[in-house]
Amino acid sequence: MAHGSRYKVAFRRRREGKTDYGARLKLIGLDKHRLVVRVTGNHTIAQIIDVELSGDQTLVSAGSQELKNMGWLGSGKNTSAAYLTGYLCGKKAVKEGIDAAVLDMGVQSSTKGSRVYAVLKGAIDAGLEIPYNDVVLPDEDRIKGEHIVQYAKSMDKAEMEKKFSQYLEKGLSPLEIPDHFQTIKEKIDKEVS
């Protein structure tokens, strides 16, 4: 750690790598709702948050755990789950009367086609107006899980059972992921609308 009378210690959350205060100030200055997206090791979380003097207020929240309660058998951290989490959050927000937001991805790096942008696409498809650039969004085939189907088809049965053992234990074949994705999306439409 540096020494001297002029050295200024950074805020704790900045030292821990949790908050980029410069980016946060810019987002707060817009005076709009924020779509906050966090991707952990096993889950995806999307929230609509407002800034208040007393602290941030969460207006709407959705997580990949909720998808499991709706019947999602896939992983909570893949691109399909990220899209569905954003879609669920967007549907809840529209139901609450929220029609626009800005993306807040925190200290996560911006990577084209990432799960953060899958959440963004889900929220936009649900009816939220969020400024974005088409270049960063993942492909539709990737969101639906078509790439997993192609990968599974390229393997023999024994290798597929080994690679996709967790899916198969839950009763989901990797070849059925796009259909399962569509079923859960329709279920979100019925339950939240």
XYZ file of N, CA, C and O in Angstrom:
772
model
N 0.848 -1.175 0.000
C 0.000 0.000 0.000
C 0.895 1.239 0.000
O 1.926 1.278 0.654
N 0.493 2.263 -0.683
C 1.280 3.487 -0.781
C 1.248 4.262 0.538
O 0.352 4.108 1.352
N 2.286 5.090 0.714
C 2.406 5.890 1.934
C 2.446 7.368 1.564
O 2.671 7.725 0.424
N 2.243 8.194 2.523
C 2.355 9.633 2.300
C 1.063 10.339 2.628
O -0.025 9.753 2.703
N 1.185 11.638 2.801
C 0.029 12.430 3.204
C -0.960 12.655 2.064
O -2.112 12.985 2.307
N -0.530 12.476 0.830
C -1.418 12.724 -0.313
C -2.129 11.466 -0.803
O -2.993 11.535 -1.662
N -1.760 10.308 -0.287
C -2.374 9.066 -0.743
C -3.812 8.965 -0.255
O -4.103 9.198 0.914
N -4.698 8.617 -1.158
C -6.107 8.485 -0.812
C -6.522 7.018 -0.998
O -6.365 6.452 -2.083
N -7.059 6.423 0.038
C -7.506 5.040 -0.023
C -8.830 4.982 -0.785
O -9.741 5.769 -0.516
N -8.914 4.058 -1.735
C -10.149 3.904 -2.515
C -11.251 3.348 -1.624
O -10.992 2.701 -0.608
N -12.499 3.612 -2.028
C -13.635 3.081 -1.292
C -13.539 1.551 -1.233
O -13.012 0.905 -2.147
N -14.089 0.978 -0.187
C -13.997 -0.464 0.045
C -14.543 -1.273 -1.140
O -13.900 -2.212 -1.609
N -15.728 -0.928 -1.655
C -16.317 -1.691 -2.746
C -15.491 -1.577 -4.026
O -15.479 -2.490 -4.838
N -14.774 -0.476 -4.192
C -13.890 -0.341 -5.355
C -12.659 -1.234 -5.176
O -12.202 -1.884 -6.117
N -12.113 -1.253 -3.956
C -10.955 -2.109 -3.676
C -11.299 -3.582 -3.868
O -10.475 -4.367 -4.320
N -12.539 -3.959 -3.532
C -12.982 -5.346 -3.675
C -13.376 -5.690 -5.112
O -13.692 -6.834 -5.421
N -13.390 -4.696 -6.001
C -13.755 -4.927 -7.392
C -15.238 -5.119 -7.602
O -15.665 -5.751 -8.564
N -16.063 -4.563 -6.724
C -17.511 -4.731 -6.823
C -18.221 -3.541 -7.451
O -19.303 -3.699 -8.006
N -17.690 -2.333 -7.337
C -18.381 -1.139 -7.832
C -17.418 -0.243 -8.591
O -16.343 0.067 -8.107
N -17.840 0.165 -9.776
C -17.121 1.173 -10.545
C -17.881 2.481 -10.330
O -18.913 2.717 -10.945
N -17.379 3.306 -9.429
C -18.120 4.504 -9.032
C -18.231 5.531 -10.156
O -19.219 6.255 -10.235
N -17.259 5.590 -11.046
C -17.352 6.517 -12.177
C -18.516 6.156 -13.082
O -19.330 7.010 -13.466
N -18.627 4.868 -13.427
C -19.742 4.413 -14.275
C -21.069 4.568 -13.546
O -22.081 4.945 -14.150
N -21.072 4.301 -12.244
C -22.303 4.425 -11.467
C -22.796 5.865 -11.463
O -23.988 6.124 -11.630
N -21.897 6.823 -11.293
C -22.296 8.237 -11.302
C -22.910 8.642 -12.640
O -23.885 9.392 -12.681
N -22.344 8.130 -13.737
C -22.893 8.441 -15.060
C -24.313 7.883 -15.210
O -25.194 8.541 -15.743
N -24.520 6.645 -14.731
C -25.849 6.031 -14.832
C -26.859 6.741 -13.949
O -28.013 6.933 -14.336
N -26.438 7.132 -12.761
C -27.340 7.831 -11.847
C -27.727 9.186 -12.427
O -28.859 9.630 -12.293
N -26.789 9.832 -13.114
C -27.052 11.138 -13.704
C -28.115 11.100 -14.790
O -28.719 12.125 -15.112
N -28.363 9.921 -15.375
C -29.387 9.805 -16.413
C -30.798 9.897 -15.846
O -31.747 10.155 -16.568
N -30.952 9.651 -14.558
C -32.243 9.712 -13.871
C -33.272 8.789 -14.539
O -34.398 9.186 -14.822
N -32.855 7.550 -14.812
C -33.734 6.535 -15.391
C -33.630 5.268 -14.554
O -32.701 5.100 -13.766
N -34.575 4.365 -14.756
C -34.486 3.053 -14.122
C -33.253 2.347 -14.677
O -32.894 2.525 -15.841
N -32.630 1.498 -13.856
C -31.476 0.728 -14.315
C -31.825 -0.747 -14.362
O -32.419 -1.278 -13.429
N -31.467 -1.408 -15.440
C -31.543 -2.865 -15.517
C -30.184 -3.379 -15.074
O -29.211 -3.300 -15.808
N -30.109 -3.867 -13.852
C -28.850 -4.335 -13.281
C -28.748 -5.837 -13.533
O -29.630 -6.602 -13.148
N -27.667 -6.249 -14.185
C -27.458 -7.647 -14.535
C -26.204 -8.150 -13.832
O -25.139 -7.534 -13.932
N -26.341 -9.258 -13.118
C -25.209 -9.891 -12.470
C -25.213 -11.365 -12.834
O -26.234 -12.048 -12.699
N -24.071 -11.870 -13.294
C -23.909 -13.270 -13.645
C -22.909 -13.866 -12.667
O -21.760 -13.433 -12.607
N -23.364 -14.841 -11.869
C -22.495 -15.492 -10.901
C -22.006 -16.813 -11.488
O -22.249 -17.109 -12.662
N -21.383 -17.629 -10.668
C -20.891 -18.919 -11.139
C -21.996 -19.864 -11.569
O -21.831 -20.651 -12.494
N -23.149 -19.813 -10.906
C -24.229 -20.749 -11.211
C -25.557 -20.098 -11.566
O -26.495 -20.803 -11.941
N -25.677 -18.802 -11.402
C -26.977 -18.158 -11.586
C -26.854 -16.853 -12.375
O -25.775 -16.283 -12.502
N -28.003 -16.396 -12.836
C -28.118 -15.104 -13.501
C -29.187 -14.314 -12.769
O -30.250 -14.849 -12.462
N -28.899 -13.040 -12.489
C -29.823 -12.191 -11.744
C -30.061 -10.916 -12.542
O -29.107 -10.296 -13.030
N -31.322 -10.518 -12.671
C -31.691 -9.267 -13.337
C -32.639 -8.498 -12.423
O -33.572 -9.075 -11.870
N -32.371 -7.203 -12.262
C -33.195 -6.365 -11.393
C -33.414 -5.006 -12.047
O -32.531 -4.495 -12.722
N -34.581 -4.427 -11.800
C -34.845 -3.040 -12.172
C -34.701 -2.240 -10.885
O -35.402 -2.496 -9.907
N -33.781 -1.268 -10.898
C -33.438 -0.531 -9.681
C -33.554 0.963 -9.922
O -33.189 1.465 -10.985
N -34.060 1.657 -8.913
C -34.104 3.121 -8.885
C -33.153 3.622 -7.811
O -32.970 2.971 -6.787
N -32.587 4.798 -8.044
C -31.700 5.407 -7.059
C -32.503 6.376 -6.208
O -33.220 7.228 -6.726
N -32.422 6.222 -4.898
C -33.071 7.118 -3.943
C -32.000 7.668 -3.010
O -30.911 7.102 -2.911
N -32.297 8.763 -2.340
C -31.339 9.317 -1.384
C -31.058 8.338 -0.247
O -29.952 8.290 0.293
N -32.048 7.548 0.123
C -31.872 6.577 1.202
C -31.132 5.329 0.748
O -30.744 4.509 1.564
N -30.937 5.167 -0.559
C -30.251 4.001 -1.113
C -30.989 3.473 -2.332
O -32.079 3.931 -2.666
N -30.399 2.511 -2.994
C -31.026 1.928 -4.174
C -32.285 1.161 -3.783
O -32.308 0.441 -2.791
N -33.342 1.306 -4.590
C -34.609 0.608 -4.362
C -34.844 -0.382 -5.503
O -34.893 0.009 -6.664
N -34.980 -1.645 -5.159
C -35.254 -2.673 -6.159
C -36.753 -2.697 -6.430
O -37.554 -2.942 -5.533
N -37.131 -2.433 -7.676
C -38.537 -2.408 -8.066
C -39.009 -3.770 -8.558
O -40.117 -4.200 -8.249
N -38.182 -4.429 -9.357
C -38.515 -5.734 -9.931
C -37.245 -6.575 -9.920
O -36.163 -6.062 -10.167
N -37.412 -7.854 -9.650
C -36.260 -8.747 -9.621
C -36.623 -10.098 -10.223
O -37.744 -10.569 -10.079
N -35.666 -10.718 -10.907
C -35.847 -12.062 -11.444
C -34.489 -12.763 -11.411
O -33.461 -12.131 -11.617
N -34.520 -14.044 -11.143
C -33.291 -14.827 -11.106
C -33.496 -16.170 -11.777
O -34.625 -16.627 -11.963
N -32.391 -16.801 -12.131
C -32.493 -18.098 -12.797
C -33.078 -19.157 -11.863
O -33.571 -20.180 -12.334
N -33.056 -18.926 -10.554
C -33.701 -19.844 -9.616
C -35.214 -19.883 -9.852
O -35.837 -20.928 -9.687
N -35.797 -18.741 -10.200
C -37.234 -18.696 -10.494
C -37.573 -19.557 -11.700
O -38.663 -20.126 -11.783
N -36.640 -19.628 -12.661
C -36.872 -20.463 -13.844
C -36.987 -21.920 -13.448
O -37.804 -22.659 -13.994
N -36.178 -22.342 -12.496
C -36.232 -23.731 -12.032
C -37.596 -24.023 -11.411
O -38.134 -25.119 -11.582
N -38.168 -23.037 -10.703
C -39.505 -23.210 -10.131
C -40.582 -23.286 -11.213
O -41.663 -23.818 -10.964
N -40.289 -22.740 -12.392
C -41.235 -22.793 -13.514
C -41.046 -24.053 -14.354
O -41.773 -24.251 -15.326
N -40.042 -24.854 -14.010
C -39.830 -26.097 -14.742
C -38.584 -26.137 -15.601
O -38.354 -27.125 -16.308
N -37.749 -25.112 -15.574
C -36.520 -25.100 -16.375
C -35.578 -26.181 -15.866
O -35.209 -26.205 -14.695
N -35.185 -27.096 -16.743
C -34.327 -28.211 -16.367
C -32.864 -27.973 -16.728
O -31.998 -28.731 -16.297
N -32.590 -26.941 -17.509
C -31.225 -26.654 -17.919
C -30.433 -25.953 -16.833
O -30.904 -25.722 -15.719
N -29.238 -25.587 -17.171
C -28.353 -24.883 -16.243
C -28.867 -23.465 -16.004
O -29.510 -22.873 -16.866
N -28.566 -22.912 -14.837
C -28.972 -21.547 -14.523
C -27.985 -20.512 -15.005
O -28.200 -19.319 -14.845
N -26.883 -20.964 -15.615
C -25.849 -20.016 -16.004
C -25.594 -19.963 -17.514
O -24.731 -19.218 -17.954
N -26.342 -20.728 -18.303
C -26.076 -20.692 -19.745
C -26.812 -19.532 -20.422
O -27.578 -18.805 -19.797
N -26.567 -19.354 -21.696
C -27.128 -18.231 -22.442
C -28.652 -18.294 -22.498
O -29.326 -17.272 -22.392
N -29.201 -19.488 -22.647
C -30.662 -19.630 -22.696
C -31.289 -19.198 -21.375
O -32.306 -18.488 -21.361
N -30.702 -19.617 -20.264
C -31.226 -19.230 -18.951
C -31.088 -17.730 -18.734
O -31.961 -17.094 -18.138
N -29.992 -17.147 -19.217
C -29.798 -15.697 -19.090
C -30.891 -14.954 -19.859
O -31.471 -13.989 -19.350
N -31.184 -15.398 -21.079
C -32.235 -14.763 -21.875
C -33.581 -14.869 -21.161
O -34.322 -13.889 -21.054
N -33.909 -16.062 -20.683
C -35.194 -16.264 -20.010
C -35.299 -15.444 -18.729
O -36.374 -14.942 -18.392
N -34.188 -15.273 -18.018
C -34.187 -14.444 -16.817
C -34.475 -12.991 -17.187
O -35.276 -12.320 -16.532
N -33.837 -12.489 -18.239
C -34.115 -11.130 -18.707
C -35.540 -10.980 -19.195
O -36.194 -9.958 -18.956
N -36.048 -12.002 -19.862
C -37.422 -11.983 -20.362
C -38.410 -11.925 -19.201
O -39.364 -11.134 -19.217
N -38.165 -12.732 -18.167
C -39.017 -12.745 -16.983
C -38.978 -11.395 -16.266
O -40.019 -10.849 -15.899
N -37.790 -10.837 -16.112
C -37.655 -9.529 -15.463
C -38.361 -8.441 -16.274
O -39.054 -7.587 -15.723
N -38.195 -8.496 -17.591
C -38.853 -7.521 -18.459
C -40.364 -7.611 -18.392
O -41.067 -6.594 -18.342
N -40.907 -8.821 -18.381
C -42.361 -9.008 -18.278
C -42.888 -8.457 -16.950
O -43.929 -7.804 -16.907
N -42.153 -8.735 -15.863
C -42.565 -8.218 -14.550
C -42.528 -6.695 -14.536
O -43.399 -6.052 -13.962
N -41.495 -6.117 -15.157
C -41.361 -4.662 -15.184
C -42.498 -4.019 -15.968
O -43.078 -3.018 -15.531
N -42.812 -4.576 -17.123
C -43.906 -4.037 -17.941
C -45.222 -4.133 -17.178
O -46.046 -3.216 -17.213
N -45.410 -5.237 -16.449
C -46.626 -5.406 -15.650
C -46.705 -4.351 -14.543
O -47.794 -3.907 -14.187
N -45.553 -3.910 -14.019
C -45.505 -2.889 -12.964
C -45.579 -1.461 -13.531
O -45.522 -0.499 -12.784
N -45.642 -1.339 -14.853
C -45.743 -0.018 -15.465
C -44.411 0.615 -15.814
O -44.349 1.794 -16.150
N -43.343 -0.144 -15.776
C -42.013 0.355 -16.158
C -41.828 0.047 -17.639
O -41.967 -1.100 -18.061
N -41.518 1.082 -18.413
C -41.407 0.861 -19.849
C -40.012 1.103 -20.412
O -39.736 0.740 -21.550
N -39.108 1.699 -19.635
C -37.768 1.988 -20.146
C -36.738 1.860 -19.031
O -37.046 2.024 -17.851
N -35.501 1.569 -19.431
C -34.395 1.447 -18.477
C -33.086 1.593 -19.237
O -33.074 1.680 -20.469
N -31.985 1.638 -18.495
C -30.650 1.599 -19.080
C -29.919 0.405 -18.481
O -30.168 0.028 -17.338
N -29.013 -0.187 -19.251
C -28.279 -1.364 -18.799
C -27.167 -0.969 -17.844
O -26.381 -0.066 -18.120
N -27.095 -1.649 -16.705
C -26.016 -1.480 -15.735
C -25.367 -2.843 -15.556
O -25.926 -3.732 -14.931
N -24.182 -3.024 -16.124
C -23.505 -4.310 -16.027
C -22.391 -4.313 -14.989
O -21.642 -5.276 -14.888
N -22.302 -3.245 -14.200
C -21.333 -3.200 -13.113
C -19.903 -3.243 -13.608
O -19.552 -2.571 -14.571
N -19.073 -4.045 -12.964
C -17.660 -4.127 -13.328
C -17.390 -5.256 -14.314
O -16.244 -5.523 -14.648
N -18.444 -5.922 -14.802
C -18.261 -6.992 -15.771
C -17.787 -6.411 -17.098
O -18.236 -5.352 -17.515
N -16.903 -7.125 -17.756
C -16.391 -6.631 -19.026
C -17.425 -6.836 -20.125
O -18.207 -7.785 -20.100
N -17.423 -5.935 -21.080
C -18.370 -5.979 -22.185
C -17.826 -6.913 -23.261
O -16.840 -6.601 -23.915
N -18.474 -8.055 -23.432
C -18.063 -9.042 -24.424
C -19.235 -9.335 -25.341
O -20.325 -9.668 -24.874
N -19.002 -9.213 -26.633
C -20.054 -9.435 -27.622
C -20.660 -10.831 -27.465
O -19.953 -11.828 -27.376
N -21.996 -10.890 -27.389
C -22.699 -12.166 -27.298
C -22.682 -12.811 -25.925
O -23.062 -13.960 -25.791
N -22.276 -12.076 -24.901
C -22.170 -12.653 -23.560
C -23.544 -12.842 -22.923
O -24.565 -12.389 -23.440
N -23.551 -13.488 -21.755
C -24.804 -13.739 -21.046
C -25.454 -12.437 -20.584
O -26.676 -12.349 -20.491
N -24.643 -11.426 -20.303
C -25.196 -10.123 -19.909
C -26.065 -9.575 -21.044
O -27.171 -9.080 -20.815
N -25.582 -9.696 -22.261
C -26.344 -9.201 -23.405
C -27.519 -10.128 -23.754
O -28.489 -9.688 -24.366
N -27.449 -11.393 -23.344
C -28.604 -12.281 -23.505
C -29.737 -11.815 -22.582
O -30.907 -11.813 -22.970
N -29.388 -11.396 -21.356
C -30.383 -10.841 -20.442
C -30.980 -9.571 -21.051
O -32.199 -9.366 -21.016
N -30.136 -8.718 -21.613
C -30.599 -7.491 -22.260
C -31.591 -7.803 -23.370
O -32.661 -7.200 -23.455
N -31.255 -8.777 -24.233
C -32.153 -9.141 -25.331
C -33.483 -9.669 -24.803
O -34.549 -9.349 -25.333
N -33.442 -10.453 -23.733
C -34.676 -10.960 -23.134
C -35.568 -9.837 -22.625
O -36.779 -9.843 -22.834
N -34.955 -8.847 -21.970
C -35.730 -7.709 -21.448
C -36.323 -6.888 -22.586
O -37.465 -6.419 -22.496
N -35.573 -6.719 -23.660
C -36.066 -5.958 -24.814
C -37.228 -6.706 -25.474
O -38.251 -6.108 -25.811
N -37.088 -8.025 -25.638
C -38.161 -8.822 -26.244
C -39.418 -8.837 -25.377
O -40.520 -9.039 -25.883
N -39.242 -8.625 -24.076
C -40.396 -8.582 -23.169
C -41.144 -7.259 -23.258
O -42.260 -7.149 -22.771
N -40.537 -6.233 -23.857
C -41.233 -4.969 -24.047
C -40.566 -3.755 -23.428
O -41.094 -2.655 -23.542
N -39.414 -3.915 -22.795
C -38.704 -2.761 -22.237
C -37.938 -2.030 -23.333
O -37.401 -2.659 -24.248
N -37.872 -0.718 -23.220
C -37.069 0.083 -24.141
C -35.727 0.352 -23.477
O -35.658 1.053 -22.479
N -34.672 -0.219 -24.041
C -33.326 -0.079 -23.500
C -32.404 0.245 -24.668
O -32.388 -0.468 -25.671
N -31.612 1.323 -24.560
C -30.693 1.626 -25.657
C -29.595 0.566 -25.762
O -29.036 0.141 -24.752
N -29.320 0.127 -26.997
C -28.304 -0.907 -27.215
C -27.840 -0.857 -28.661
O -28.426 -0.183 -29.498
N -26.793 -1.618 -28.958
C -26.272 -1.759 -30.306
C -26.475 -3.216 -30.720
O -26.114 -4.132 -29.979
N -27.048 -3.449 -31.893
C -27.352 -4.807 -32.364
C -26.127 -5.713 -32.392
O -26.256 -6.931 -32.275
N -24.963 -5.144 -32.551
C -23.734 -5.929 -32.702
C -23.442 -6.784 -31.471
O -22.917 -7.889 -31.581
N -23.805 -6.318 -30.282
C -23.420 -7.005 -29.046
C -24.337 -8.165 -28.681
O -23.964 -9.018 -27.878
N -25.533 -8.231 -29.252
C -26.498 -9.257 -28.862
C -26.089 -10.634 -29.387
O -25.556 -10.758 -30.479
N -26.343 -11.702 -28.611
C -26.046 -13.059 -29.091
C -27.008 -13.468 -30.201
O -28.102 -12.936 -30.319
N -26.585 -14.430 -31.008
C -27.424 -14.932 -32.100
C -28.660 -15.629 -31.545
O -28.640 -16.204 -30.459
N -29.724 -15.604 -32.331
C -30.982 -16.249 -31.924
C -30.794 -17.751 -31.725
O -31.360 -18.339 -30.799
N -29.995 -18.389 -32.592
C -29.751 -19.833 -32.460
C -29.039 -20.150 -31.152
O -29.318 -21.166 -30.514
N -28.127 -19.298 -30.752
C -27.398 -19.518 -29.498
C -28.325 -19.348 -28.296
O -28.230 -20.089 -27.319
N -29.220 -18.373 -28.373
C -30.161 -18.140 -27.276
C -31.084 -19.353 -27.097
O -31.351 -19.778 -25.979
N -31.541 -19.925 -28.197
C -32.457 -21.068 -28.125
C -31.739 -22.376 -27.798
O -32.386 -23.353 -27.472
N -30.421 -22.411 -27.927
C -29.657 -23.617 -27.620
C -29.409 -24.507 -28.817
O -29.044 -25.679 -28.664
N -29.590 -23.972 -30.021
C -29.364 -24.759 -31.239
C -27.908 -25.226 -31.349
O -27.639 -26.304 -31.876
N -26.972 -24.426 -30.852
C -25.558 -24.813 -30.913
C -25.284 -26.047 -30.055
O -24.434 -26.866 -30.381
N -26.035 -26.224 -28.973
C -25.882 -27.403 -28.123
C -26.383 -28.643 -28.864
O -25.775 -29.710 -28.801
N -27.479 -28.490 -29.591
C -28.023 -29.597 -30.380
C -27.006 -30.043 -31.419
O -26.750 -31.247 -31.582
N -26.416 -29.090 -32.132
C -25.418 -29.424 -33.157
C -24.212 -30.131 -32.541
O -23.686 -31.095 -33.110
N -23.778 -29.650 -31.371
C -22.644 -30.257 -30.684
C -22.984 -31.677 -30.242
O -22.179 -32.602 -30.401
N -24.187 -31.877 -29.705
C -24.602 -33.203 -29.244
C -24.733 -34.179 -30.411
O -24.405 -35.366 -30.279
N -25.198 -33.692 -31.562
C -25.338 -34.556 -32.745
C -23.992 -35.006 -33.284
O -23.893 -36.045 -33.930
N -22.943 -34.233 -33.030
C -21.615 -34.582 -33.544
C -20.942 -35.677 -32.708
O -19.875 -36.156 -33.068
N -21.542 -36.097 -31.594
C -20.951 -37.102 -30.708
C -21.654 -38.445 -30.868
O -22.796 -38.506 -31.306
N -20.960 -39.496 -30.445
C -21.641 -40.779 -30.349
C -22.394 -40.832 -29.019
O -22.244 -39.958 -28.167
N -23.240 -41.850 -28.834
C -24.147 -41.888 -27.683
C -23.413 -41.914 -26.342
O -23.789 -41.206 -25.405
N -22.349 -42.684 -26.241
C -21.616 -42.797 -24.970
C -20.965 -41.470 -24.589
O -21.003 -41.051 -23.415
N -20.393 -40.812 -25.567
C -19.750 -39.520 -25.308
C -20.784 -38.459 -24.924
O -20.555 -37.646 -24.028
N -21.948 -38.499 -25.589
C -23.011 -37.545 -25.275
C -23.522 -37.759 -23.845
O -23.754 -36.805 -23.117
N -23.680 -39.018 -23.440
C -24.136 -39.309 -22.082
C -23.134 -38.825 -21.037
O -23.511 -38.419 -19.949
N -21.868 -38.877 -21.380
C -20.834 -38.418 -20.449
C -20.815 -36.889 -20.362
O -20.774 -36.313 -19.277
N -20.857 -36.212 -21.512
C -20.789 -34.741 -21.537
C -22.039 -34.086 -20.968
O -21.960 -33.040 -20.344
N -23.200 -34.666 -21.223
C -24.470 -34.064 -20.816
C -25.133 -34.855 -19.690
O -26.362 -34.916 -19.613
N -24.358 -35.425 -18.799
C -24.905 -36.265 -17.731
C -25.835 -35.491 -16.802
O -26.859 -36.020 -16.365
N -25.510 -34.242 -16.508
C -26.371 -33.461 -15.602
C -27.720 -33.153 -16.248
O -28.753 -33.175 -15.573
N -27.730 -32.868 -17.544
C -28.997 -32.651 -18.237
C -29.819 -33.945 -18.238
O -31.020 -33.931 -17.971
N -29.169 -35.064 -18.554
C -29.871 -36.337 -18.656
C -30.410 -36.801 -17.302
O -31.479 -37.402 -17.230
N -29.682 -36.510 -16.217
C -30.166 -36.851 -14.872
C -31.466 -36.118 -14.547
O -32.322 -36.643 -13.833
N -31.608 -34.905 -15.058
C -32.818 -34.115 -14.807
C -33.949 -34.475 -15.771
O -35.049 -33.945 -15.657
N -33.652 -35.325 -16.756
C -34.687 -35.740 -17.704
C -34.747 -34.885 -18.952
O -35.759 -34.879 -19.650
N -33.679 -34.150 -19.241
C -33.644 -33.292 -20.433
C -32.536 -33.750 -21.363
O -31.363 -33.734 -21.001
N -32.919 -34.170 -22.546
C -31.930 -34.535 -23.555
C -31.387 -33.251 -24.182
O -32.140 -32.295 -24.395
N -30.086 -33.205 -24.498
C -29.551 -31.999 -25.135
C -30.194 -31.699 -26.490
O -30.192 -30.563 -26.936
N -30.782 -32.710 -27.102
C -31.449 -32.511 -28.390
C -32.802 -31.821 -28.233
O -33.365 -31.315 -29.198
N -33.328 -31.777 -26.997
C -34.643 -31.182 -26.742
C -34.561 -29.774 -26.165
O -35.593 -29.193 -25.817
N -33.382 -29.214 -26.039
C -33.221 -27.914 -25.386
C -34.008 -26.795 -26.078
O -34.689 -26.022 -25.404
N -33.972 -26.655 -27.419
C -34.756 -25.572 -28.046
C -36.260 -25.670 -27.771
O -36.912 -24.651 -27.526
N -36.805 -26.888 -27.779
C -38.236 -27.061 -27.497
C -38.539 -26.727 -26.043
O -39.551 -26.095 -25.736
N -37.665 -27.153 -25.146
C -37.835 -26.872 -23.717
C -37.755 -25.362 -23.459
O -38.530 -24.815 -22.682
N -36.824 -24.700 -24.147
C -36.682 -23.244 -24.056
C -37.989 -22.554 -24.439
O -38.481 -21.676 -23.736
N -38.570 -22.980 -25.561
C -39.815 -22.378 -26.045
C -40.962 -22.631 -25.074
O -41.791 -21.747 -24.837
N -41.002 -23.808 -24.464
C -42.051 -24.136 -23.496
C -41.986 -23.211 -22.286
O -43.008 -22.693 -21.827
N -40.783 -22.984 -21.765
C -40.622 -22.120 -20.590
C -40.945 -20.672 -20.950
O -41.572 -19.958 -20.159
N -40.574 -20.235 -22.150
C -40.886 -18.868 -22.578
C -42.398 -18.657 -22.640
O -42.919 -17.632 -22.191
N -43.103 -19.640 -23.176
C -44.569 -19.550 -23.232
C -45.173 -19.571 -21.829
O -46.163 -18.891 -21.565
N -44.583 -20.329 -20.929
C -45.062 -20.393 -19.551
C -44.890 -19.035 -18.868
O -45.753 -18.597 -18.103
N -43.780 -18.357 -19.134
C -43.558 -17.006 -18.586
C -44.631 -16.063 -19.101
O -45.196 -15.265 -18.349
N -44.938 -16.156 -20.400
C -45.988 -15.314 -20.992
C -47.330 -15.516 -20.288
O -48.049 -14.553 -20.011
N -47.681 -16.765 -20.001
C -48.966 -17.068 -19.367
C -49.004 -16.600 -17.920
O -49.996 -16.034 -17.465
N -47.922 -16.848 -17.173
C -47.939 -16.584 -15.731
C -47.746 -15.115 -15.375
O -48.260 -14.651 -14.371
N -46.998 -14.368 -16.184
C -46.671 -12.989 -15.817
C -47.575 -11.976 -16.494
O -47.846 -10.922 -15.948
N -48.069 -12.264 -17.668
C -48.871 -11.284 -18.399
C -50.170 -10.939 -17.742
O -50.774 -11.448 -16.952
